[in-house]
Coordinates of C-alpha atoms in Angstrom, one line a residue:
M1307 CA 149.6 149.2 10.2
A1308 CA 147.1 147.3 8.1
L1309 CA 144.4 149.5 6.5
S1310 CA 141.8 147.1 8.0
C1311 CA 142.1 148.5 11.5
L1312 CA 141.1 152.0 10.5
C1313 CA 137.4 151.4 11.0
S1314 CA 137.4 148.9 13.8
P1315 CA 135.6 149.8 17.0
K1316 CA 138.8 149.7 19.0
F1317 CA 140.5 152.1 16.6
L1318 CA 137.6 154.5 16.7
A1319 CA 137.6 154.3 20.5
I1320 CA 141.3 155.1 20.6
L1321 CA 140.8 158.0 18.2
L1322 CA 138.1 159.5 20.4
L1323 CA 140.3 159.1 23.4
L1324 CA 143.3 160.8 21.8
T1325 CA 141.2 163.7 20.4
A1326 CA 139.8 164.3 23.8
I1327 CA 143.1 164.6 25.5
P1328 CA 145.4 167.5 24.4
I1329 CA 148.9 166.5 23.3
G1330 CA 150.6 168.3 26.1
I1331 CA 148.6 166.3 28.7
I1332 CA 149.6 163.0 26.9
I1333 CA 153.2 164.0 27.1
S1334 CA 152.9 164.9 30.8
L1335 CA 151.2 161.6 31.5
E1336 CA 153.9 159.6 29.6
R1337 CA 156.6 161.3 31.7
S1338 CA 154.9 160.9 35.0
Q1339 CA 155.9 158.2 37.4
P1340 CA 153.3 155.4 37.2
P1341 CA 151.8 154.3 40.6
T1342 CA 152.3 150.6 39.8
H1343 CA 154.9 148.5 38.0
V1344 CA 155.0 148.8 34.2
Y1345 CA 156.8 146.8 31.6
H1346 CA 157.5 149.2 28.7
Y1347 CA 158.7 147.9 25.4
H1348 CA 159.5 149.3 22.0
S1349 CA 158.0 148.0 18.8
N1350 CA 157.6 149.0 15.1
G1351 CA 153.8 148.8 15.2
W1352 CA 151.1 151.2 16.7
F1353 CA 148.7 148.5 17.9
R1354 CA 149.2 145.4 20.1
E1355 CA 145.9 143.8 20.7
C1356 CA 146.8 141.1 23.2
A1357 CA 149.7 140.0 25.4
K1358 CA 150.1 136.8 27.5
W1359 CA 152.8 135.8 29.9
D1360 CA 154.8 132.7 29.0
S1361 CA 156.2 131.7 32.3
V1362 CA 158.3 128.8 31.0
N1363 CA 160.3 131.0 28.6
N1364 CA 160.2 134.2 30.6
R1365 CA 158.6 136.3 27.9
F1366 CA 155.4 138.1 26.9
I1367 CA 153.9 136.9 23.7
V1368 CA 152.0 139.7 21.8
S1369 CA 149.7 139.9 18.8
F1370 CA 150.2 142.5 16.0
F1371 CA 147.2 144.4 14.7
E1372 CA 149.0 144.5 11.4
G1373 CA 149.3 140.7 11.5
G1374 CA 151.7 138.4 13.2
I1375 CA 153.0 137.7 16.7
G1376 CA 156.1 138.7 18.6
Q1377 CA 157.8 138.3 22.0
I1378 CA 159.2 140.5 24.7
P1379 CA 161.9 138.6 26.6
V1380 CA 162.1 139.5 30.3
P1381 CA 165.4 138.0 31.5
G1382 CA 165.1 138.8 35.2
E1383 CA 163.1 140.4 37.9
N1384 CA 165.6 143.1 38.8
E1385 CA 165.5 145.3 35.7
S1386 CA 166.8 148.8 36.2
P1387 CA 164.2 151.6 36.7
G1388 CA 163.2 153.0 33.3
T1389 CA 164.1 149.8 31.4
V1390 CA 162.4 149.6 28.0
F1391 CA 162.4 146.2 26.5
E1392 CA 162.6 145.4 22.8
E1393 CA 159.9 143.5 20.9
E1394 CA 161.1 140.7 18.6
S1395 CA 159.0 139.7 15.7
I1396 CA 158.4 135.9 15.5
V1397 CA 155.8 135.0 12.9
K1398 CA 154.3 136.9 10.0
E1399 CA 152.5 134.8 7.5
S1400 CA 152.0 136.0 3.9
E1401 CA 148.8 134.1 3.4
L1402 CA 147.3 136.0 6.3
A1403 CA 148.4 139.4 5.0
G1404 CA 145.8 142.1 5.4
N1405 CA 144.3 140.5 8.5
A1406 CA 144.9 141.5 12.1
S1407 CA 146.2 139.1 14.8
L1408 CA 144.0 139.6 17.8
G1409 CA 143.3 137.4 20.8
L1410 CA 145.7 134.7 21.8
T1411 CA 146.1 132.1 24.5
I1412 CA 148.9 129.8 25.6
D1413 CA 148.0 126.1 25.7
R1414 CA 150.7 125.0 28.2
S1415 CA 149.8 121.3 28.2
R1416 CA 150.5 121.1 24.5
N1417 CA 153.4 123.7 24.4
R1418 CA 151.6 125.8 21.8
V1419 CA 150.0 129.2 21.3
L1420 CA 146.6 129.8 19.6
V1421 CA 146.1 133.0 17.8
V1422 CA 143.0 134.5 16.2
N1423 CA 143.2 136.4 12.9
A1424 CA 140.4 138.5 11.3
D1425 CA 139.6 140.9 8.6
V1426 CA 138.7 143.8 10.9
L1427 CA 137.4 146.2 8.2
G1428 CA 135.4 143.9 5.9
N1429 CA 134.5 141.2 8.4
R1430 CA 134.9 138.7 5.6
Y1431 CA 137.6 136.4 7.0
G1432 CA 138.4 134.8 10.3
S1433 CA 140.8 132.0 11.3
L1434 CA 142.6 130.3 14.2
V1435 CA 146.2 129.4 13.9
A1436 CA 148.4 127.3 16.3
Y1437 CA 152.2 127.4 16.7
D1438 CA 154.6 125.3 18.7
L1439 CA 156.1 127.4 21.4
S1440 CA 159.6 126.0 21.0
T1441 CA 160.0 125.8 17.3
W1442 CA 157.3 128.2 16.1
K1443 CA 156.3 125.6 13.6
R1444 CA 152.7 126.1 12.5
L1445 CA 150.6 123.2 13.7
F1446 CA 147.4 124.2 11.9
L1447 CA 145.6 127.1 10.2
T1448 CA 141.8 126.8 10.3
Q1449 CA 139.6 129.1 8.4
L1450 CA 136.5 130.0 10.5
S1451 CA 134.7 132.3 8.1
G1452 CA 134.9 133.6 4.5
P1453 CA 133.2 135.9 2.1
S1454 CA 130.2 133.6 1.7
D1455 CA 129.5 133.3 5.4
G1456 CA 128.1 136.8 6.1
K1457 CA 129.6 139.3 8.5
S1458 CA 131.8 137.9 11.2
F1459 CA 134.7 139.0 13.3
A1460 CA 136.8 136.4 15.1
D1461 CA 138.3 138.0 18.1
D1462 CA 139.4 136.1 21.2
V1463 CA 140.2 132.5 22.1
A1464 CA 140.2 130.1 25.1
V1465 CA 141.3 126.5 25.3
D1466 CA 139.9 123.7 27.5
A1467 CA 141.6 120.7 29.2
E1468 CA 141.3 118.5 26.1
G1469 CA 142.8 121.1 23.8
N1470 CA 139.6 122.3 22.2
A1471 CA 139.6 126.0 21.3
Y1472 CA 136.7 128.4 21.6
V1473 CA 136.8 131.5 19.4
T1474 CA 134.4 134.4 19.9
D1475 CA 132.7 136.2 17.0
V1476 CA 132.2 139.9 17.9
K1477 CA 130.0 140.6 14.9
G1478 CA 128.0 137.4 14.6
N1479 CA 127.6 136.7 18.4
K1480 CA 128.6 133.1 18.2
I1481 CA 131.5 130.9 19.4
W1482 CA 133.4 128.4 17.1
K1483 CA 134.6 125.2 18.8
V1484 CA 137.8 124.0 17.1
G1485 CA 139.3 120.6 18.0
V1486 CA 142.8 119.9 19.1
D1487 CA 143.9 119.1 15.5
G1488 CA 142.3 122.2 14.0
N1489 CA 139.0 120.8 12.8
V1490 CA 135.8 122.9 13.4
I1491 CA 133.6 120.8 15.6
S1492 CA 130.6 123.0 16.2
I1493 CA 129.3 126.5 16.7
I1494 CA 127.7 127.7 20.0
T1495 CA 124.8 130.1 19.6
S1496 CA 122.1 131.5 21.8
P1497 CA 119.4 134.1 21.7
L1498 CA 120.9 135.5 24.9
F1499 CA 124.0 136.5 23.0
T1500 CA 122.1 139.2 21.1
P1501 CA 120.7 142.1 23.2
K1502 CA 117.4 143.6 22.3
E1503 CA 118.7 147.2 22.2
W1504 CA 120.1 148.0 18.7
H1505 CA 122.8 150.3 20.1
K1506 CA 124.3 147.4 22.1
T1507 CA 124.8 145.1 19.1
F1508 CA 127.9 146.9 17.5
V1509 CA 130.5 145.1 19.6
G1510 CA 129.3 141.7 20.8
L1511 CA 130.9 138.6 22.3
N1512 CA 134.6 139.4 23.1
G1513 CA 136.8 138.1 25.9
I1514 CA 136.6 134.5 26.8
V1515 CA 138.2 132.1 29.4
Y1516 CA 137.9 128.4 30.2
H1517 CA 137.1 127.5 33.8
P1518 CA 138.6 124.2 35.1
D1519 CA 135.1 123.1 36.3
G1520 CA 134.1 122.7 32.6
F1521 CA 132.5 125.9 31.5
L1522 CA 133.3 129.1 29.6
I1523 CA 133.0 132.6 30.9
V1524 CA 132.4 135.1 28.1
I1525 CA 131.8 138.9 28.0
H1526 CA 129.6 140.9 25.6
T1527 CA 131.3 144.3 25.3
F1528 CA 128.4 146.7 24.5
S1529 CA 125.7 145.1 26.7
G1530 CA 128.1 144.4 29.6
N1531 CA 126.6 141.0 30.0
L1532 CA 128.7 138.1 31.4
F1533 CA 127.8 134.6 30.2
K1534 CA 128.4 131.2 31.6
I1535 CA 128.4 128.4 29.0
D1536 CA 128.2 124.9 30.6
L1537 CA 130.2 122.6 28.2
K1538 CA 129.1 119.6 30.3
N1539 CA 125.4 120.3 29.9
G1540 CA 124.9 120.8 26.2
D1541 CA 126.6 124.1 26.0
Q1542 CA 123.8 125.7 28.1
V1543 CA 124.1 129.5 28.2
K1544 CA 123.2 131.6 31.2
I1545 CA 123.6 135.2 32.0
V1546 CA 125.7 135.7 35.1
K1547 CA 123.9 138.2 37.4
V1548 CA 126.7 140.7 38.3
T1549 CA 126.3 143.2 41.1
G1550 CA 128.3 146.3 40.8
G1551 CA 128.0 145.8 37.0
P1552 CA 127.1 145.6 34.2
L1553 CA 130.5 145.3 32.7
Y1554 CA 130.2 147.8 29.9
F1555 CA 133.1 148.0 27.5
G1556 CA 134.7 144.9 28.9
D1557 CA 137.2 143.4 26.5
G1558 CA 139.8 140.7 27.4
L1559 CA 139.3 138.3 30.3
E1560 CA 141.8 136.5 32.5
L1561 CA 141.1 133.8 35.1
L1562 CA 143.0 134.9 38.2
S1563 CA 141.6 132.0 40.3
P1564 CA 138.6 129.7 40.1
D1565 CA 136.4 132.4 41.7
K1566 CA 138.0 135.5 40.3
V1567 CA 138.1 136.9 36.8
V1568 CA 139.9 140.1 35.6
V1569 CA 138.0 142.2 33.0
A1570 CA 140.2 144.5 30.9
G1571 CA 138.6 147.4 29.2
S1572 CA 137.9 151.1 29.6
T1573 CA 136.5 153.2 32.4
P1574 CA 138.0 151.6 34.4
S1575 CA 141.0 149.8 32.9
G1576 CA 140.5 146.7 35.0
R1577 CA 137.7 145.2 37.1
L1578 CA 138.0 142.3 39.4
V1579 CA 134.9 140.1 39.4
E1580 CA 134.3 137.4 42.0
S1581 CA 131.8 134.6 42.2
L1582 CA 131.1 132.5 45.3
D1583 CA 128.6 130.1 43.7
G1584 CA 130.2 128.7 40.6
W1585 CA 129.6 131.7 38.4
N1586 CA 125.8 131.7 38.6
T1587 CA 126.1 135.1 40.2
A1588 CA 129.1 137.4 40.7
S1589 CA 130.1 140.9 41.9
V1590 CA 132.6 143.5 41.0
V1591 CA 134.8 143.6 44.1
A1592 CA 137.6 146.0 43.0
T1593 CA 138.6 148.3 40.1
F1594 CA 141.9 149.6 38.8
S1595 CA 142.3 152.8 36.7
G1596 CA 145.4 152.7 34.6
P1597 CA 146.8 155.4 32.3
R1598 CA 144.0 157.7 31.1
H1599 CA 145.6 158.1 27.7
R1600 CA 145.8 154.4 26.9
L1601 CA 143.2 151.7 26.3
A1602 CA 143.4 148.3 28.0
T1603 CA 142.4 145.4 25.8
A1604 CA 143.7 142.3 27.5
A1605 CA 144.9 140.9 30.8
T1606 CA 147.5 138.4 31.8
V1607 CA 149.0 137.0 35.1
K1608 CA 152.7 137.0 35.8
N1609 CA 153.9 135.5 39.1
G1610 CA 150.5 136.1 40.6
K1611 CA 150.3 139.7 39.5
V1612 CA 147.9 141.0 36.9
Y1613 CA 149.2 143.0 34.0
L1614 CA 146.9 144.9 31.5
N1615 CA 147.9 145.1 27.9
H1616 CA 147.3 148.6 26.4
I1617 CA 146.6 148.5 22.7
L1618 CA 148.2 151.8 21.6
G1619 CA 151.9 152.5 21.3
I1620 CA 153.1 156.1 21.7
G1621 CA 156.2 157.7 20.1
Y1622 CA 158.1 157.9 16.8
P1623 CA 159.8 156.2 15.1
K1624 CA 159.6 153.5 17.7
K1625 CA 156.4 153.1 19.6
K1626 CA 156.5 152.6 23.3
H1627 CA 153.9 150.1 24.6
A1628 CA 152.9 149.5 28.2
L1629 CA 152.0 146.4 30.2
V1630 CA 150.7 147.9 33.4
E1631 CA 150.4 146.1 36.8
A1632 CA 146.8 146.3 38.0
V1633 CA 146.6 146.3 41.8
F1634 CA 143.1 145.6 43.1

């Protein structure tokens, strides 16, 4: 595990969670029969920030907190009860050593995956890298921030219909727009991104998805605010009024349908948010509580079912990770 993760907000949250739950209870929870389907897999790393389902190649693609990406092949739907899959490391780049690989998204139209990398401890480096999904050839590596740019923390990414990528900055509360060839086009900012309360500023813009109607949906973790950014109208930013919210501690987002978004996070592990007016307003229509001793950080959809990625692996020497089906 990279030293950089030791002071990150997510690591501290996990530490608090683990210290609050006695080891015996953790062991009991691990041995208990889960109420929904779970894909378990072994890895050599403690932390797996994000996982997305690659339907064409029947695999989950995961990001390594110690840097790099891997895959978990799922050859069929009829795995035996208790099957634990094996993670395969795909890419680890020496020039990104010391940085965590965080949010990722699959750009199916261009057969590529986009991965965010960041210096979690120092907040002095952020980048976006693209790889071909067939050859794993690197298509571009774009530096988003460096030591002279002030504190920033590149975290999650979404891609629009034209192949432009949008990367959230948890620390600086902004969004980088990166063109299909890797060039930084612009930076989206707004006073709305920064809450007035100081205690809500520690973890800012986080999960992000692109809506096919031409706007972004973004969550601010500590304020619980959900934003709509209209890309067709000068990147206009509005706060989505959410009933049943706010969405405190929301992390990764996944678009389940044009009017439904899944919010991964803690307390509860997953929330289903629905909008019937084009995401001007929305409501929390269902929640899902996953394993109490694990922390959900990302969501993905496999064959119409939602799976929540849990960041912490448990066990030694191999760590067992869990992708838990969220039933709303």
